[in-house]
Amino acid sequence: MTSRERIRAAVEHREPDRVPIDFSSHPSSGISALAYVRLKEALGMTGGEVLVYDVIQGIAQPEDEILDLFGVDTIDLGRVFLTEPEERRPGRLSDGSEVCAPAYFHPEPDGSGGWLFRGDHGQVIGVMPKDQPFITQTYRPLAEGVTDEALRDLPHHMRQVTWGCPRLTIAPWHRPMDDEWLTEVARRAEELRERSDRAIMLGFGGNLLEWAQFLRGPEGIFLDLAGDPQAAHRLLDRLTELHLEGLRRVLPALGPHIDIIRMGDDLGTQAGPQISPAMYREFFLPRHRQIYAEVKRHCDAYVFLHSCGGIYELMPMLIEAGVEIINPVQTSARNMQPERLKREFGRDICFWGGGCETQSTLIHGTPADVRDEVRRRIEVFGEGGGFVFTQVHNILPDVPPENVIAMFEAAREG
C-alpha cells in the first residue's frame, strides 16, 4: 500500500498491510525542539536546520530524512511553507542549541531571562518565563463578559489570544487567508499531493469550548454554562458562525488536495470530561455536528478531532456529531483504557494515538519498556484497522532519544 492508501484503509476500518504511523502531521503528535535536537544527535544527523514551527508549544518540524526513517505515512500541509531563508530567523533553545523560528516571530525580553508577547494594542497576551519551553496565555479579551459589541468584534478579539495571534500561529494561517494567499496555499497543496503519497492533513481548529476558554477564561465560560446559559449560547453561536464561514472559504480551494482536516476541542482532563454529558449535548453537540457536516459538504476529507483527557463519557456523542478520527487517545486518563475504547467504539471511530504513554513509559521507561508497550497497543488498537500509531500527544523535552527511536522501530515492525 502507499501511505495514503494505508491511512485511508485504517480510517475506514479495513486492516492495512501494516499499522500506519504519524509523526508531527499536526502540532499534537510532534516533538519538542529540545528533544528533537537530541534525537538528531543520537541518529548521527549533523546537517539540516531545526525549525521551531509551533512557537507556542516549542515544537520542531521533523525533516524529511526522519519521516522516511520512521516510516511516517502522514504529512502536515503547513510544512510546505516557511521554506525560504528569508522566512526564518535564527534563535536558541534554553540549552543553547541553535535553531530557527518563523521570521514573523518577534519575542520581547521580559527583563528576567524570559520573553513576553504583546497584542495589537500593546497589552501582554502571553509569557515564556526563563527555562520554560512554551508560551502561556495571560490575556482574556472577554474576561468581563459577553456583550453585543464583543461579539461583533470577535474576530479582532480572537487575534489578541496567543492561539489566534498571527505572530504566533502556524503556517499557512500566519497570513490573512485572502484570495491571493488562498490561491497560493491551494497551489502548494496540489504540488505536495503530486510529489508525496503521504496523507495530507490540514489544521483548521473549529474549537468551541477551547475558544470560549481562551476568550472568557475557564472560570468565566464555566460560570456562563452553569449560570448564564444565554450568554454561553450567544458566544458559541458566534464562534460557530465564524468557523462555518472559514470552512466555506477554504475548502472549495483546498478540499481536493487534502485527506484529513484537523479540528480541536480539549473536552477532557486527567480525571474525566470538563463538562457533563448533558451539558455537552445541550451546548456543543449541535454545533459540532453543524461544523463537521460542513466539511462533508465540500470535500471527502476525514474529520479528525483532537481532544485531550478522559472523554470516554462523551465518545458516543462525538461519534454522533460526525467525528471519524479521535486523537490523542489519552489512555492514562480516567476510563480511557485501550481495551475498553477499542471494544466499545472501535467499529465507529479511528483511534489516532494512544500508541505509547508520553507521561510515563516514553519518558521514564527503558527502550525495552517502550517496545513492549508499543507492541501491546498495536495488538489492541490495530485489530481490524481503525488505528493510526502515534504517541499520546507531543514528545516532551526530557524524553530520551533512545526511547523515541525504539518507539518508531517497534511501530514499524508492527
Coordinates of C-alpha atoms in Angstrom, one line a residue:
M1 CA 0.0 0.0 0.0
T2 CA 1.0 3.6 -0.4
S3 CA 1.0 5.7 2.7
R4 CA -2.2 7.4 1.6
E5 CA -3.9 4.1 1.0
R6 CA -2.7 2.8 4.3
I7 CA -4.2 5.7 6.2
R8 CA -7.5 5.5 4.3
A9 CA -7.8 1.8 5.0
A10 CA -7.2 2.3 8.7
V11 CA -9.7 5.2 9.0
E12 CA -12.3 3.1 7.1
H13 CA -11.8 0.2 9.4
R14 CA -10.1 -2.0 6.9
E15 CA -6.9 -3.7 8.1
P16 CA -3.9 -2.2 6.1
D17 CA -0.7 -4.0 5.2
R18 CA 0.8 -2.6 8.4
V19 CA -0.3 -0.1 11.1
P20 CA 0.1 3.4 9.6
I21 CA 2.4 5.8 11.5
D22 CA 2.1 9.5 12.3
F23 CA 4.8 11.8 13.5
S24 CA 4.1 15.5 13.5
S25 CA 1.3 15.7 10.9
H26 CA -0.1 18.2 13.4
P27 CA 1.2 20.1 16.5
S28 CA -0.1 17.5 19.0
S29 CA 1.7 14.5 17.5
G30 CA 5.1 16.1 17.3
I31 CA 8.3 16.6 19.3
S32 CA 9.7 19.3 21.5
A33 CA 12.5 21.1 19.8
L34 CA 14.7 20.3 22.8
A35 CA 14.1 16.6 22.3
Y36 CA 14.4 16.8 18.5
V37 CA 17.9 18.2 18.7
R38 CA 19.0 15.3 20.9
L39 CA 17.2 12.9 18.6
K40 CA 19.2 14.2 15.6
E41 CA 22.4 13.8 17.6
A42 CA 21.5 10.2 18.6
L43 CA 20.8 9.4 14.9
G44 CA 24.1 10.9 13.8
M45 CA 22.4 13.6 11.7
T46 CA 24.7 16.7 11.6
G47 CA 23.2 18.6 8.7
G48 CA 19.9 20.4 8.2
E49 CA 18.2 23.0 10.3
V50 CA 15.8 22.7 13.2
L51 CA 12.7 24.8 12.6
V52 CA 10.6 25.5 15.7
Y53 CA 7.4 25.9 13.6
D54 CA 5.0 25.8 16.6
V55 CA 6.4 28.6 18.8
I56 CA 3.7 28.4 21.4
Q57 CA 4.5 24.8 22.3
G58 CA 8.1 24.8 21.2
I59 CA 7.6 22.0 18.6
A60 CA 10.1 21.2 15.9
Q61 CA 9.3 20.2 12.4
P62 CA 10.9 16.8 11.6
E63 CA 12.9 16.8 8.5
D64 CA 12.1 14.5 5.5
E65 CA 15.0 12.2 6.3
I66 CA 13.5 11.4 9.7
L67 CA 10.0 10.9 8.3
D68 CA 11.4 8.4 5.8
L69 CA 13.5 6.6 8.5
F70 CA 10.5 6.2 10.8
G71 CA 8.1 5.2 8.0
V72 CA 5.7 8.1 8.6
D73 CA 2.5 7.9 6.5
T74 CA 1.1 11.4 7.1
I75 CA 2.2 15.0 6.5
D76 CA 1.1 18.4 7.6
L77 CA 0.2 20.8 4.8
G78 CA 1.9 23.6 6.7
R79 CA 5.4 22.1 6.2
V80 CA 5.5 23.4 2.6
F81 CA 5.6 27.0 4.0
L82 CA 8.5 28.8 5.7
T83 CA 10.9 27.0 3.5
E84 CA 12.9 30.0 2.3
P85 CA 15.8 31.6 4.3
E86 CA 14.1 35.0 4.5
E87 CA 11.0 33.3 6.1
R88 CA 13.1 32.1 9.0
R89 CA 15.1 33.8 11.8
P90 CA 17.8 32.3 14.0
G91 CA 17.3 31.5 17.6
R92 CA 18.5 29.5 20.5
L93 CA 16.8 27.0 22.8
S94 CA 17.2 27.1 26.6
D95 CA 20.0 24.6 26.4
G96 CA 21.9 26.8 23.9
S97 CA 21.1 24.8 20.8
E98 CA 20.9 26.8 17.6
V99 CA 17.5 26.6 15.9
C100 CA 15.4 28.8 13.7
A101 CA 11.9 30.1 14.0
P102 CA 9.4 31.8 11.7
A103 CA 10.5 35.3 10.6
Y104 CA 7.3 36.8 11.8
F105 CA 8.0 35.6 15.4
H106 CA 9.4 38.5 17.4
P107 CA 9.6 37.8 21.2
E108 CA 10.3 40.7 23.5
P109 CA 12.7 40.2 26.5
D110 CA 10.9 40.4 29.8
G111 CA 14.0 41.6 31.8
S112 CA 14.3 38.3 33.7
G113 CA 15.7 36.0 31.1
G114 CA 12.3 35.1 29.6
W115 CA 10.0 36.5 26.9
L116 CA 6.7 38.3 26.6
F117 CA 4.4 38.8 23.7
R118 CA 2.0 41.7 23.0
G119 CA -1.3 42.1 21.2
D120 CA -2.3 44.7 18.7
H121 CA -2.8 47.3 21.5
G122 CA 0.4 46.7 23.3
Q123 CA -1.2 44.5 26.0
V124 CA 0.8 41.5 27.1
I125 CA -1.0 38.4 25.8
G126 CA 1.5 35.7 26.6
V127 CA 4.7 35.0 28.5
M128 CA 7.5 32.5 28.3
P129 CA 9.4 32.6 31.7
K130 CA 13.1 31.7 31.7
D131 CA 13.7 28.0 31.1
Q132 CA 10.0 27.3 30.2
P133 CA 9.7 25.8 26.7
F134 CA 6.2 27.1 25.9
I135 CA 4.1 30.2 25.9
T136 CA 1.4 30.7 28.5
Q137 CA -1.7 32.9 27.7
T138 CA -2.1 35.8 30.1
Y139 CA -4.9 37.9 28.5
R140 CA -8.6 37.1 28.2
P141 CA -10.3 39.6 25.8
L142 CA -13.8 38.8 27.1
A143 CA -13.0 38.3 30.7
E144 CA -15.6 40.9 31.7
G145 CA -18.4 39.2 29.9
V146 CA -20.2 38.5 26.6
T147 CA -21.6 41.8 25.1
D148 CA -23.1 42.6 21.8
E149 CA -20.0 44.8 20.9
A150 CA -17.6 42.0 21.8
L151 CA -19.5 39.5 19.6
R152 CA -19.5 42.0 16.7
D153 CA -15.7 42.4 17.1
L154 CA -15.0 38.8 17.9
P155 CA -12.5 38.2 15.0
H156 CA -10.4 41.1 16.3
H157 CA -10.6 39.7 19.9
M158 CA -9.5 36.3 18.7
R159 CA -6.4 37.8 17.3
Q160 CA -5.5 39.1 20.8
V161 CA -5.2 35.5 22.1
T162 CA -1.9 33.7 21.8
W163 CA -3.5 30.8 19.8
G164 CA -5.1 33.3 17.4
C165 CA -2.3 35.9 17.1
P166 CA -0.9 35.9 13.6
R167 CA 2.6 36.5 15.0
L168 CA 2.4 33.2 17.0
T169 CA 0.3 30.9 14.8
I170 CA 1.2 28.1 12.5
A171 CA 1.5 28.2 8.7
P172 CA -0.4 28.6 6.5
W173 CA -2.5 30.7 8.9
H174 CA 0.3 33.2 9.6
R175 CA -1.1 35.3 6.8
P176 CA -4.6 36.5 6.2
M177 CA -6.5 34.0 4.0
D178 CA -7.4 36.5 1.3
D179 CA -8.0 35.4 -2.3
E180 CA -4.3 35.8 -3.3
W181 CA -3.0 33.7 -0.3
L182 CA -5.7 31.1 -0.6
T183 CA -4.7 30.6 -4.3
E184 CA -1.1 30.2 -3.3
V185 CA -1.9 27.7 -0.5
A186 CA -4.0 25.7 -2.9
R187 CA -1.2 25.6 -5.4
R188 CA 1.3 24.3 -2.9
A189 CA -1.2 21.8 -1.6
E190 CA -1.7 20.5 -5.1
E191 CA 2.1 20.2 -5.7
L192 CA 2.5 18.4 -2.3
R193 CA -0.1 15.9 -3.3
E194 CA 1.6 15.3 -6.6
R195 CA 5.0 14.6 -5.2
S196 CA 4.1 12.8 -2.0
D197 CA 1.9 9.7 -1.4
R198 CA 1.6 10.6 2.3
A199 CA -1.9 11.5 3.6
I200 CA -2.1 15.3 3.8
M201 CA -3.6 16.9 6.9
L202 CA -4.9 20.5 7.1
G203 CA -5.2 22.0 10.5
F204 CA -8.3 24.1 10.9
G205 CA -9.4 24.2 14.5
G206 CA -13.1 24.7 14.8
N207 CA -12.8 24.9 18.5
L208 CA -15.7 25.9 20.7
L209 CA -15.1 25.1 24.4
E210 CA -11.4 25.9 24.0
W211 CA -12.1 29.2 22.2
A212 CA -14.6 30.1 24.8
Q213 CA -12.0 29.4 27.5
F214 CA -9.4 31.4 25.6
L215 CA -11.7 34.4 25.4
R216 CA -13.6 34.3 28.7
G217 CA -11.2 32.3 30.8
P218 CA -12.1 28.8 32.1
E219 CA -13.9 30.2 35.1
G220 CA -15.8 32.7 33.0
I221 CA -17.2 30.2 30.5
F222 CA -18.0 27.6 33.2
L223 CA -20.0 30.2 35.1
D224 CA -21.8 31.1 31.9
L225 CA -22.6 27.5 31.1
A226 CA -24.0 26.9 34.5
G227 CA -25.5 30.3 35.5
D228 CA -26.0 32.3 32.3
P229 CA -26.7 29.8 29.5
Q230 CA -28.0 32.5 27.2
A231 CA -24.5 34.2 27.2
A232 CA -22.9 30.9 26.5
H233 CA -25.2 30.2 23.6
R234 CA -24.6 33.6 22.1
L235 CA -20.8 33.2 22.3
L236 CA -20.9 29.7 20.9
D237 CA -23.3 30.7 18.1
R238 CA -20.9 33.4 17.0
L239 CA -17.9 31.1 17.1
T240 CA -19.8 28.5 15.1
E241 CA -20.7 31.1 12.6
L242 CA -17.1 32.2 12.1
H243 CA -15.9 28.6 11.8
L244 CA -18.5 27.9 9.1
E245 CA -17.5 31.0 7.2
G246 CA -13.9 29.8 7.3
L247 CA -14.7 26.3 6.0
R248 CA -16.9 27.7 3.2
R249 CA -14.0 29.9 2.2
V250 CA -11.0 27.5 2.3
L251 CA -12.5 24.0 1.5
P252 CA -13.6 24.7 -2.1
A253 CA -9.9 25.5 -2.9
L254 CA -8.1 23.1 -0.6
G255 CA -10.6 20.2 -0.2
P256 CA -9.5 18.3 -3.4
H257 CA -5.9 18.2 -2.1
I258 CA -6.2 17.1 1.5
D259 CA -7.1 13.8 3.1
I260 CA -7.8 14.9 6.7
I261 CA -9.0 18.1 8.3
R262 CA -8.0 18.5 11.9
M263 CA -10.4 20.0 14.4
G264 CA -9.7 20.7 18.1
D265 CA -11.6 21.0 21.3
D266 CA -10.0 19.8 24.6
L267 CA -13.0 18.4 26.3
G268 CA -11.3 16.3 29.0
T269 CA -8.9 16.4 31.9
Q270 CA -6.9 13.6 33.5
A271 CA -9.9 13.0 35.8
G272 CA -12.6 12.9 33.1
P273 CA -14.7 15.4 31.0
Q274 CA -14.6 19.1 31.7
I275 CA -18.3 19.2 31.3
S276 CA -21.1 16.8 31.9
P277 CA -22.6 14.7 29.0
A278 CA -25.8 16.7 29.4
M279 CA -24.0 20.0 29.1
Y280 CA -22.1 18.7 26.0
R281 CA -25.4 17.6 24.4
E282 CA -27.1 21.0 25.0
F283 CA -24.2 23.4 24.2
F284 CA -21.7 21.6 21.9
L285 CA -23.2 18.6 20.1
P286 CA -25.5 20.5 17.8
R287 CA -22.7 23.0 16.9
H288 CA -20.0 20.4 16.4
R289 CA -22.4 18.4 14.2
Q290 CA -23.0 21.5 12.1
I291 CA -19.3 22.3 11.7
Y292 CA -18.3 18.7 10.9
A293 CA -21.2 18.3 8.4
E294 CA -19.9 21.5 6.6
V295 CA -16.7 19.7 5.9
K296 CA -18.5 16.8 4.2
R297 CA -20.5 19.3 2.1
H298 CA -17.3 20.5 0.4
C299 CA -14.9 17.6 0.3
D300 CA -14.1 14.0 1.2
A301 CA -11.6 14.7 3.9
Y302 CA -12.0 12.8 7.1
V303 CA -13.0 14.7 10.2
F304 CA -10.2 14.5 12.9
L305 CA -10.8 15.7 16.4
H306 CA -8.0 16.4 18.8
S307 CA -9.4 16.3 22.4
C308 CA -7.2 15.7 25.3
G309 CA -8.1 14.0 28.6
G310 CA -10.7 11.5 29.7
I311 CA -13.6 11.8 27.2
Y312 CA -15.0 8.3 27.5
E313 CA -18.4 9.5 28.5
L314 CA -18.6 11.9 25.6
M315 CA -17.4 9.4 22.9
P316 CA -20.9 8.3 21.8
M317 CA -21.9 11.9 21.2
L318 CA -18.7 12.8 19.4
I319 CA -19.4 9.9 17.0
E320 CA -22.9 11.2 16.6
A321 CA -21.5 14.7 15.8
G322 CA -19.6 13.2 12.9
V323 CA -16.1 12.7 14.3
E324 CA -14.3 10.0 12.3
I325 CA -10.9 10.1 14.0
I326 CA -10.1 10.8 17.6
N327 CA -6.7 12.0 19.0
P328 CA -4.5 11.9 21.1
V329 CA -6.3 8.9 22.9
Q330 CA -5.0 9.8 26.4
T331 CA -5.1 6.3 27.7
S332 CA -3.7 7.4 31.2
A333 CA -6.9 9.4 31.9
R334 CA -9.9 8.1 33.7
N335 CA -11.9 5.4 31.8
M336 CA -9.6 5.6 28.8
Q337 CA -8.2 2.0 28.9
P338 CA -7.2 0.9 25.4
E339 CA -9.2 -2.4 25.6
R340 CA -12.3 -0.6 26.7
L341 CA -12.1 2.0 24.0
K342 CA -11.5 -0.5 21.2
R343 CA -14.2 -2.8 22.4
E344 CA -16.9 -0.1 22.7
F345 CA -16.1 2.4 20.0
G346 CA -13.6 0.6 17.6
R347 CA -16.3 0.0 15.0
D348 CA -17.3 3.6 14.8
I349 CA -14.2 5.7 15.1
C350 CA -10.5 5.6 14.3
F351 CA -8.0 5.9 17.2
W352 CA -5.2 8.1 16.1
G353 CA -2.8 8.0 19.1
G354 CA -2.5 6.1 22.3
G355 CA 0.4 4.2 21.0
C356 CA 2.8 5.0 23.9
E357 CA 2.4 6.8 27.1
T358 CA 4.2 10.1 26.9
Q359 CA 3.6 10.9 30.6
S360 CA 5.2 7.7 31.9
T361 CA 6.7 4.9 29.7
L362 CA 8.2 7.1 27.0
I363 CA 9.9 9.5 29.4
H364 CA 10.7 7.1 32.3
G365 CA 10.9 3.7 30.8
T366 CA 13.7 1.8 29.1
P367 CA 13.8 1.2 25.3
A368 CA 12.6 -2.3 26.1
D369 CA 9.7 -1.0 28.1
V370 CA 8.8 1.3 25.2
R371 CA 8.9 -1.6 22.6
D372 CA 6.7 -3.8 24.8
E373 CA 4.1 -1.1 25.3
V374 CA 4.0 -0.2 21.6
R375 CA 3.5 -3.9 20.6
R376 CA 0.7 -4.3 23.2
R377 CA -1.0 -1.1 22.0
I378 CA -0.8 -2.1 18.3
E379 CA -2.2 -5.5 19.2
V380 CA -5.2 -3.9 21.0
F381 CA -5.9 -0.9 18.8
G382 CA -4.8 -2.3 15.4
E383 CA -7.1 -5.3 15.0
G384 CA -9.4 -4.8 12.1
G385 CA -8.0 -1.4 11.3
G386 CA -9.2 1.7 12.9
F387 CA -5.8 2.7 14.3
V388 CA -3.0 5.1 13.3
F389 CA 0.0 4.9 15.5
T390 CA 1.5 7.8 17.3
Q391 CA 2.4 8.5 20.9
V392 CA -0.1 10.2 23.3
H393 CA 0.4 13.9 22.4
N394 CA 3.8 15.5 21.9
I395 CA 7.2 14.0 22.8
L396 CA 8.3 16.1 25.8
P397 CA 11.7 17.8 26.2
D398 CA 13.1 15.2 28.7
V399 CA 12.2 12.0 26.6
P400 CA 15.5 10.1 25.9
P401 CA 16.2 9.9 22.2
E402 CA 16.8 6.1 22.5
N403 CA 13.1 5.7 23.6
V404 CA 11.9 7.7 20.6
I405 CA 13.9 5.5 18.2
A406 CA 12.7 2.4 20.0
M407 CA 9.1 3.5 19.7
F408 CA 9.1 4.1 16.0
E409 CA 11.2 1.0 15.3
A410 CA 8.6 -1.1 17.2
A411 CA 5.7 0.6 15.4
R412 CA 7.2 0.0 12.0
E413 CA 7.7 -3.7 12.9
G414 CA 4.0 -3.8 13.8

